[in-house]
XYZ file of C-alpha atoms in Angstrom:
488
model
C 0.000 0.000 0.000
C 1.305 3.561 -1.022
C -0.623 6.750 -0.996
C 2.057 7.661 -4.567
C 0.465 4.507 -6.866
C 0.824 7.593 -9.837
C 3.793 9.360 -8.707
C 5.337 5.534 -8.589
C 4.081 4.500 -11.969
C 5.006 8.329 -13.970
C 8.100 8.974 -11.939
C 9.790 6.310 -10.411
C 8.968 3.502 -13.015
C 10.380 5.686 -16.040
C 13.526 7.002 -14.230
C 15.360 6.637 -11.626
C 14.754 6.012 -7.764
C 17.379 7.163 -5.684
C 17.778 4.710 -2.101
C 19.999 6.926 -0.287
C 19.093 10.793 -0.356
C 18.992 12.752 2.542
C 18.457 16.524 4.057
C 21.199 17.709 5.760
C 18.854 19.666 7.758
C 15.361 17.672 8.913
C 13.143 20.698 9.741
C 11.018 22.748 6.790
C 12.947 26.387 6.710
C 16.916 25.016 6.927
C 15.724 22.154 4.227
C 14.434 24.510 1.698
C 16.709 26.800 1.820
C 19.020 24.341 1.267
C 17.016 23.090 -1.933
C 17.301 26.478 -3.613
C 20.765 27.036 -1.942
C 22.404 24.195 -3.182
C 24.190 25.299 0.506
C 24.406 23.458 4.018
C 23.171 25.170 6.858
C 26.308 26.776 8.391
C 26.776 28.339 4.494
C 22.898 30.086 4.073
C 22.785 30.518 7.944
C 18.966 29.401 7.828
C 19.589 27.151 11.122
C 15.578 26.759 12.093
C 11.897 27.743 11.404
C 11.693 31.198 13.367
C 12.657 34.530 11.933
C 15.869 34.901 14.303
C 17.030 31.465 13.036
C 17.093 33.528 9.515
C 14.155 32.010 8.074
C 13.018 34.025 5.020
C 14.305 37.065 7.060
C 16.016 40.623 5.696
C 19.459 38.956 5.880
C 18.327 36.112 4.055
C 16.756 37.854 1.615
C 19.548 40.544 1.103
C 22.572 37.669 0.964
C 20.997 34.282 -0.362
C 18.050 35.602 -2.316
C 19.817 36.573 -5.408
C 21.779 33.565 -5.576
C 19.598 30.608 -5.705
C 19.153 28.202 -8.211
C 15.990 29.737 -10.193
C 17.476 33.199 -9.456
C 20.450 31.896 -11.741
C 18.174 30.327 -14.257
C 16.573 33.100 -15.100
C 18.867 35.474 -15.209
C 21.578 33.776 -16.720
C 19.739 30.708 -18.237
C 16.933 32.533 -19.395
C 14.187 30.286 -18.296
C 10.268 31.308 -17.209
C 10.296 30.342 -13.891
C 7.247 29.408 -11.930
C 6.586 28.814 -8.253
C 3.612 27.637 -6.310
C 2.767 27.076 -2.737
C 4.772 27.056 0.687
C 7.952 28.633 0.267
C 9.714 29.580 3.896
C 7.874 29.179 6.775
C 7.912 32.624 8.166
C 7.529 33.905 4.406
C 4.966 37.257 4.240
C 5.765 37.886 7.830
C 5.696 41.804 8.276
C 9.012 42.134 9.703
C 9.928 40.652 6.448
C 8.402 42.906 4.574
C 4.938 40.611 4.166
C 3.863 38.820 1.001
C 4.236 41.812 -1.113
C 8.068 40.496 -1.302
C 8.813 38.287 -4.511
C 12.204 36.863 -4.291
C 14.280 37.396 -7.123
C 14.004 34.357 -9.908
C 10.476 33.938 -10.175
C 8.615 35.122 -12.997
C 5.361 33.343 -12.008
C 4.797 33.937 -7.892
C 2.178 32.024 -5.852
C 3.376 31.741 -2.757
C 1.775 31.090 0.550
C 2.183 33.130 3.633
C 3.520 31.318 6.575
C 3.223 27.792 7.332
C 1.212 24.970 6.135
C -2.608 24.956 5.944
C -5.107 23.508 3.406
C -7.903 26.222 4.078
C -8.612 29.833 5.070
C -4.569 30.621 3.564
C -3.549 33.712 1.993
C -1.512 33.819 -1.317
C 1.167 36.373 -2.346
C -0.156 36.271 -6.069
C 2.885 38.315 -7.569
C 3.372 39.848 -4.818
C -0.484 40.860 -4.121
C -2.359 39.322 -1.160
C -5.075 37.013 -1.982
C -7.335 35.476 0.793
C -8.829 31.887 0.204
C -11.767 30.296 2.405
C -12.857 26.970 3.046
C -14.828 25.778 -0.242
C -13.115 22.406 -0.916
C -13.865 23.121 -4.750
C -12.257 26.333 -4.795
C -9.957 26.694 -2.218
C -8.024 23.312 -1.163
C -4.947 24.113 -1.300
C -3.027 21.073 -3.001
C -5.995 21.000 -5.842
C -5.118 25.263 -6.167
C -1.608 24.697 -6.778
C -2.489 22.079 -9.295
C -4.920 24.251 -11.284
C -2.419 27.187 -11.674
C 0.308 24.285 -12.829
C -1.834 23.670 -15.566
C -2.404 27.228 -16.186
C 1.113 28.060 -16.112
C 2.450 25.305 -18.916
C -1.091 25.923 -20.757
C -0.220 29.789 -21.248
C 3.585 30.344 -21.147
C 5.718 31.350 -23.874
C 6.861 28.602 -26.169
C 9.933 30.268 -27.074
C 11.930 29.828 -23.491
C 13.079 27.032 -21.437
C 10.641 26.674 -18.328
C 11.284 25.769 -14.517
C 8.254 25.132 -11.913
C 8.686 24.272 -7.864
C 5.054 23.149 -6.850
C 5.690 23.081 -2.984
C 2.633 21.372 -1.531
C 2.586 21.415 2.365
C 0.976 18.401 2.102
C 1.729 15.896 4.054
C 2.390 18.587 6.894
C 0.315 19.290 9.451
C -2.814 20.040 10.018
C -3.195 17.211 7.638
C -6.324 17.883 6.435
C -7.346 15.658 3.418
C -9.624 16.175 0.116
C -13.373 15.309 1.295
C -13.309 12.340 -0.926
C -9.959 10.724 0.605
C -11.212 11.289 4.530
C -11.960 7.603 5.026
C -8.830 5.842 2.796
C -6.143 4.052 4.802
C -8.905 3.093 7.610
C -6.328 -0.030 8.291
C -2.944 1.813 8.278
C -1.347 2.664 11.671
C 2.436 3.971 11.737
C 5.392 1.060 11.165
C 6.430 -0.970 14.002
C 10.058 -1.508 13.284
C 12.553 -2.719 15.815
C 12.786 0.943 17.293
C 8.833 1.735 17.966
C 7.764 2.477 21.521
C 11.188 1.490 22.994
C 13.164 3.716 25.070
C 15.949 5.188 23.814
C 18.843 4.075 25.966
C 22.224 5.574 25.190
C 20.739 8.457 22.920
C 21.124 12.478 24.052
C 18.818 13.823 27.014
C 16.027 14.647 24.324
C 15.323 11.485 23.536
C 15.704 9.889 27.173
C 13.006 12.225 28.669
C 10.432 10.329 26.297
C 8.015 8.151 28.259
C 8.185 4.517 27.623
C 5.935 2.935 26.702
C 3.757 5.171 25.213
C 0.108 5.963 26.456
C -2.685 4.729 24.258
C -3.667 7.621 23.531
C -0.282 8.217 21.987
C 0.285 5.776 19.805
C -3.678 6.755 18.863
C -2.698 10.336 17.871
C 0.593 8.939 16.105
C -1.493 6.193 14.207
C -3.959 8.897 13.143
C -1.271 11.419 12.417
C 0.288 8.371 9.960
C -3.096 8.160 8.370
C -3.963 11.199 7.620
C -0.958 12.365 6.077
C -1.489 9.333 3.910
C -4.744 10.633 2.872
C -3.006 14.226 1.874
C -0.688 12.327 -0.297
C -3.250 11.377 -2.457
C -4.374 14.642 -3.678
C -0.708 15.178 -4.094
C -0.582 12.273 -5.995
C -3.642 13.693 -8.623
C -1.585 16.632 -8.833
C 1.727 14.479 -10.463
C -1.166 12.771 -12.347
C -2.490 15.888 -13.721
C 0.857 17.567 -14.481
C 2.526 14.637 -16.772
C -0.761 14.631 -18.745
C -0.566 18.195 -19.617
C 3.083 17.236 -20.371
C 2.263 15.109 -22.606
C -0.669 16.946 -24.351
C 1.809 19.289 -24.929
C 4.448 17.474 -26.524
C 6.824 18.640 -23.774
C 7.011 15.135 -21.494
C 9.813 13.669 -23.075
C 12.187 16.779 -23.268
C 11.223 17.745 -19.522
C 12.718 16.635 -16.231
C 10.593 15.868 -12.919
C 12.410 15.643 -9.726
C 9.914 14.031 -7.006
C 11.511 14.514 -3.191
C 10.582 15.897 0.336
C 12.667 18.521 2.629
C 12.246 15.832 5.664
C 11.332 12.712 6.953
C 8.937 12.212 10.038
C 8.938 10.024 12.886
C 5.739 7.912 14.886
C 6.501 6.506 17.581
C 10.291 5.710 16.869
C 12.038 6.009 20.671
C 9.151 6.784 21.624
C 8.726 10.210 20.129
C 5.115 10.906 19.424
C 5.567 12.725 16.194
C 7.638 15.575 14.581
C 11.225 15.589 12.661
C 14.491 18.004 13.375
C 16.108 14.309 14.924
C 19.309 13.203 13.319
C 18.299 9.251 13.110
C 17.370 8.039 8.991
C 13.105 8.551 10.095
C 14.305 12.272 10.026
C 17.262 12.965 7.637
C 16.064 10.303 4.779
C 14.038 11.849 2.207
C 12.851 9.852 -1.316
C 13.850 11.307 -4.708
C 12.262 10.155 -7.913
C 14.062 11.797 -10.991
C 12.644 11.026 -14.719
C 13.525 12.885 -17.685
C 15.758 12.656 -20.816
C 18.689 10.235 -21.075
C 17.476 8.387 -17.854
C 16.588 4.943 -18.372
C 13.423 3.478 -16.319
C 13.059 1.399 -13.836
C 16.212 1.826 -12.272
C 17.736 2.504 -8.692
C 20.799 4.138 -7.302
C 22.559 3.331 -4.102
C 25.123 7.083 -4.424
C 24.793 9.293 -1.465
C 22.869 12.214 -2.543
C 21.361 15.297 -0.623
C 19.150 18.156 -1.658
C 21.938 20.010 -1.999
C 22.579 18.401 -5.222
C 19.266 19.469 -6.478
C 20.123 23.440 -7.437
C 23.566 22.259 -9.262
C 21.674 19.576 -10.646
C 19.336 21.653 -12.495
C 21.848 24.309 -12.997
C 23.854 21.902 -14.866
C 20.855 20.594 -17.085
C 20.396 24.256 -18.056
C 24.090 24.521 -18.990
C 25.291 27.041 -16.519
C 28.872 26.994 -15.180
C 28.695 25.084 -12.018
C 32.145 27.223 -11.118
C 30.670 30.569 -11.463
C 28.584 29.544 -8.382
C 29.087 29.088 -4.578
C 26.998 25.911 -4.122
C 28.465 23.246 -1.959
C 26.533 19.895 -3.425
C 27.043 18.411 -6.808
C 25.249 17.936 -9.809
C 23.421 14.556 -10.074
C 23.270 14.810 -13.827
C 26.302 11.846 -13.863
C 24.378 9.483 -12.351
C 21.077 10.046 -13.730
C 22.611 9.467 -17.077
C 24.221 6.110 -15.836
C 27.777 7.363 -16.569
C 30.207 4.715 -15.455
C 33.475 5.813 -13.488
C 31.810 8.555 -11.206
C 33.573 9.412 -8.394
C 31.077 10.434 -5.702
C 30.778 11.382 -2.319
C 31.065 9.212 0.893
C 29.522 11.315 3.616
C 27.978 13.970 4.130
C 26.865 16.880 6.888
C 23.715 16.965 9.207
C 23.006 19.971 11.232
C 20.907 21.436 13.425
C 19.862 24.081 15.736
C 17.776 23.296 18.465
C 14.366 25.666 19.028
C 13.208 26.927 22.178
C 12.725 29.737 24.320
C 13.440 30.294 28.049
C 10.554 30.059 29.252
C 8.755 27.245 30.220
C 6.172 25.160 27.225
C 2.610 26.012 29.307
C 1.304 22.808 28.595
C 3.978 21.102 30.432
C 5.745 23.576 33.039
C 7.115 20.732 34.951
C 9.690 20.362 32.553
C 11.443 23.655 33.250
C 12.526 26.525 30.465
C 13.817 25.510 27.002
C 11.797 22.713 25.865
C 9.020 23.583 23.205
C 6.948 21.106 20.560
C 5.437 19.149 23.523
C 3.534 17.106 21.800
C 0.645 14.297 23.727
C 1.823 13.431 27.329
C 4.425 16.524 27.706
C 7.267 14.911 25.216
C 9.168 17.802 23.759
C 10.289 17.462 20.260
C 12.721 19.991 20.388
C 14.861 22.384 22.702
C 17.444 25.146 22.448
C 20.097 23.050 23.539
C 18.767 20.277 20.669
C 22.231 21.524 18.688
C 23.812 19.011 16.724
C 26.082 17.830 13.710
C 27.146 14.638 12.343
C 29.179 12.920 9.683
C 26.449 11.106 7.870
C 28.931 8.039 5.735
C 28.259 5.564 3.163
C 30.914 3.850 1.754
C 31.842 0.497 0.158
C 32.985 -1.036 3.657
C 31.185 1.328 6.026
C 27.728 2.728 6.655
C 27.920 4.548 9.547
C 26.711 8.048 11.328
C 28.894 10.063 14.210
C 27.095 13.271 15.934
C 28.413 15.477 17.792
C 26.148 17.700 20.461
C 26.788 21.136 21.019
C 25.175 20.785 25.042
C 26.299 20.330 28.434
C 27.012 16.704 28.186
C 28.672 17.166 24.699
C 27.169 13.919 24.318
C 28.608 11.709 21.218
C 25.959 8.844 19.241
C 28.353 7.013 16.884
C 25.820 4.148 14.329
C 26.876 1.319 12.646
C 23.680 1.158 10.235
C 25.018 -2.150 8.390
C 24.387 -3.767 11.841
C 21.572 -2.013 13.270
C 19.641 -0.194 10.697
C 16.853 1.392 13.051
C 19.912 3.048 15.311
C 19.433 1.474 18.331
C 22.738 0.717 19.938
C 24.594 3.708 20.520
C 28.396 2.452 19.401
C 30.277 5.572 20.953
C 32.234 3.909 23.894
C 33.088 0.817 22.162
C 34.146 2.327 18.549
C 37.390 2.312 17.468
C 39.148 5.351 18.693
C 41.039 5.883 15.613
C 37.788 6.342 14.241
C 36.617 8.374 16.620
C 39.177 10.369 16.009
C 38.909 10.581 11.957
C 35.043 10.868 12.605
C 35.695 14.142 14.465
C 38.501 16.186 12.471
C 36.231 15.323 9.304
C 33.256 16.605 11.070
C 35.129 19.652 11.667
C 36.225 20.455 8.714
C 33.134 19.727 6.940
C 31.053 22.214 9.562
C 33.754 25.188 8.304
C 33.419 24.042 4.504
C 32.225 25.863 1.876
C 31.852 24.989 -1.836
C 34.203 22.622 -3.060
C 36.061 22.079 -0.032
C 32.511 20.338 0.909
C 33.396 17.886 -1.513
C 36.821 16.450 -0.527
C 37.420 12.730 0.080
C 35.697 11.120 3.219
C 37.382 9.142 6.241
C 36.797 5.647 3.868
C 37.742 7.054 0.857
C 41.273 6.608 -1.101
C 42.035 9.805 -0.978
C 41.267 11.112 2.758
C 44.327 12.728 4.323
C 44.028 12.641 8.226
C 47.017 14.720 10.148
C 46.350 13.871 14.066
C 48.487 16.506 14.825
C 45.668 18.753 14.312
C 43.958 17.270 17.285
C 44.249 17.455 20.727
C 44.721 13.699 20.659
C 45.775 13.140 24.681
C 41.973 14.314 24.829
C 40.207 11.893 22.743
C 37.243 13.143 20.720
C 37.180 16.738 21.492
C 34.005 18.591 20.342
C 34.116 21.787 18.654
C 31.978 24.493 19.754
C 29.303 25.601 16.538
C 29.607 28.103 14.056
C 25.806 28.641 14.375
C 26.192 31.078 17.578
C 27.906 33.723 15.568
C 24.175 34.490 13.307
């Protein structure tokens, strides 16, 4: 059972699925910007979902604006560009200067203020504020963005290359589905894998404070949560449907590449989190991406490491731009979606993240004292300022592994072997090599100062990966390095 059956059989089955692709930033605002970026977090200095974490703030749009990806399309590419639905969360906010702010790039702007909703949204239509209600038939969000797809490739010019980004919040919350798809999926409840509703022994303070086992009513509002973002999907699904016909009525399918991803996972239930993301484990970080298009053959599957900051060069690449001329720190996937043999590719990659929180205490839980916020059923908190983190995310021939690093009190360390224990369970740290440990750290640090291509040296298992202990302070183990993220 999927809620993607179409996105499946018009994306994935006639291209290319790719099994390891991953965010290096699980939370909406540091993802995206990442996605037009083609940047990590520490480069765009988006680091959460508030407007002091930079997201969609002056600073952002005064220093990263008028570099992304569709920026450099169509300016330098000449491409129509087109965008529809949630762009930044805190986009349209009036310190911000509200929704009559079109970033640079977009020739076609329907953006929607704020965060995710399905009803009773406003749009920045070009830059003009237009309220919708709650008339499923003219106002559901997912079904909107659709209809002005279609209008977009029915009307634009002929004569120029075209780009769209249809950013549906859905399956965010409030995970409110199409009238018709309210009772699908009555039998689905969230995965039990090996890591649902267990405590999480070993793992950073966050996680311990979760109650095991869960309350019933829970694992009742996880299972619904599961279920109803299911039901979103399907309207999302239509939407793919609807967009490859049009292609193809047009005459412009084969000649046009769709990219299909996410900018995070989500977790139910997994250590006994209720729901949310911004976690470092795979539930969080792992994100699918379906690519079809010219010169990709169907039906086929790649194992590379990828991460959404591939995506900009990626299409920056297809449009023939100089990769050089920009600052991007991913790489284009263009290689491997054309099958080339004798790529050399990435072997890790960054995660990071900066916790949210405020100091006083959540009011729905003031037991738990100041700095906690996103507590969710039975007072578990999702996130925290303190929740500051980076790892060394590394999939190689001979290792498949993930080191993090926490920027708290404890400076607590959570070292994975995933080719052993897949759902991150047992917390290798103590028992790790400490040669490793050691590697693990000085590459950590030198991918949290890198920028560009220095992003894209050799990794600890690669061939080429020069390691000089002298640069550590080795009588002190793993030392952890305090984060660049303060200095905002």
């Amino acid at each position: 059972q999927t809620p993607l059956k179409k996105a499946n059989a018009l994306i994935a089955q006639m291209g290319v699925t790719f099994l390891n692709a991953y965010v290096p930033s699980a939370l909406c605002c540091p993802s995206r910007a990442s996605i037009l970026t083609g940047k990590y977090p520490h480069n765009h200095h988006v680091v959460n979902n508030t407007l002091e974490g930079n997201c969609s703030s002056k600073l952002w749009q005064k220093i990263q604006e008028p570099y992304t990806f569709p920026a450099l399309l169509k300016s330098m590419c000449g491409y129509q560009t087109f965008f529809a639905g949630k762009y930044l969360n805190e986009y349209g906010a009036e310190d911000a200067g509200g929704v009559g702010h079109v970033p640079p790039g977009w020739s076609f702007w329907y953006a929607l203020e704020k965060n995710s909703k399905y009803y009773n949204y406003t749009l920045s239509v070009n830059g003009k504020a237009r309220r919708h209600g709650e008339n499923y038939s003219v106002d559901y969000l997912t079904d909107v963005l659709a209809n002005m797809s279609l209008d977009f490739l029915e009307y634009k010019s002929n004569f120029e290359p075209f780009f769209m980004m249809i950013s549906t919040p859905a399956p965010h919350s409030p995970w409110t589905a199409a009238p018709q798809y309210s009772k699908s999926f009555q039998n689905v409840s969230a995965p039990r894998n090996s890591n649902f509703n267990i405590h999480g022994k070993n793992k950073h303070w966050l996680i311990r404070q979760a109650k095991t086992p869960m309350t019933n009513s829970s694992i009742q509002f996880l299972d619904d949560a599961y279920r109803k973002r299911w039901q979103t999907l399907l309207s999302v699904d239509d939407l793919i449907e609807k967009l490859v016909k049009k292609l193809e009525l047009n005459g412009e399918l084969d000649n046009t590449y769709i990219f299909y991803t996410s900018d995070n996972g989500f977790h139910t239930g997994q250590f006994s989190l209720p729901i949310d993301k911004r976690q470092l484990y795979e539930f969080d970080i792992k994100v699918p991406l379906l690519v079809r298009g010219p010169g990709i053959k169907p039906n086929q599957t790649n194992k590379m490491l990828v991460a959404n900051i591939d995506l900009g060069p990626t299409i920056l690449d297809i449009a023939g731009y100089d990769l050089n001329k920009t600052q991007m720190d991913g790489m284009s996937l263009l290689p491997l979606l054309r099958g080339d043999k004798n790529v050399t590719w990435r072997s890790d990659f960054l995660v990071e993240y900066q916790g949210e929180g405020y100091n006083g205490s959540d009011p729905t839980c003031p037991g738990l004292g100041p700095g906690v916020t996103h507590c969710f059923p039975d007072c578990v908190c999702e996130d925290s300022y303190n929740n500051t983190y980076a790892c060394v995310r590394t999939l190689s021939t001979s290792w498949d592994l993930q080191y993090c690093e926490f920027d708290d009190r404890e400076v607590f360390v959570e070292v994975y072997n995933l080719t052993a224990d897949p759902h991150q369970i047992n917390n290798i740290a103590k028992t790790i090599d400490q040669e490793i440990l050691e590697k693990m750290n000085y590459r950590l640090m030198m991918l949290q100062s890198c920028s560009g291509a220095t992003c894209r040296t050799p990794g600890v298992f690669d061939p080429g990966y020069r390691f000089d202990p002298r640069l550590m302070f080795s009588n002190h183990g793993v030392r952890a390095r305090r984060f660049s993220g303060q200095s905002l």
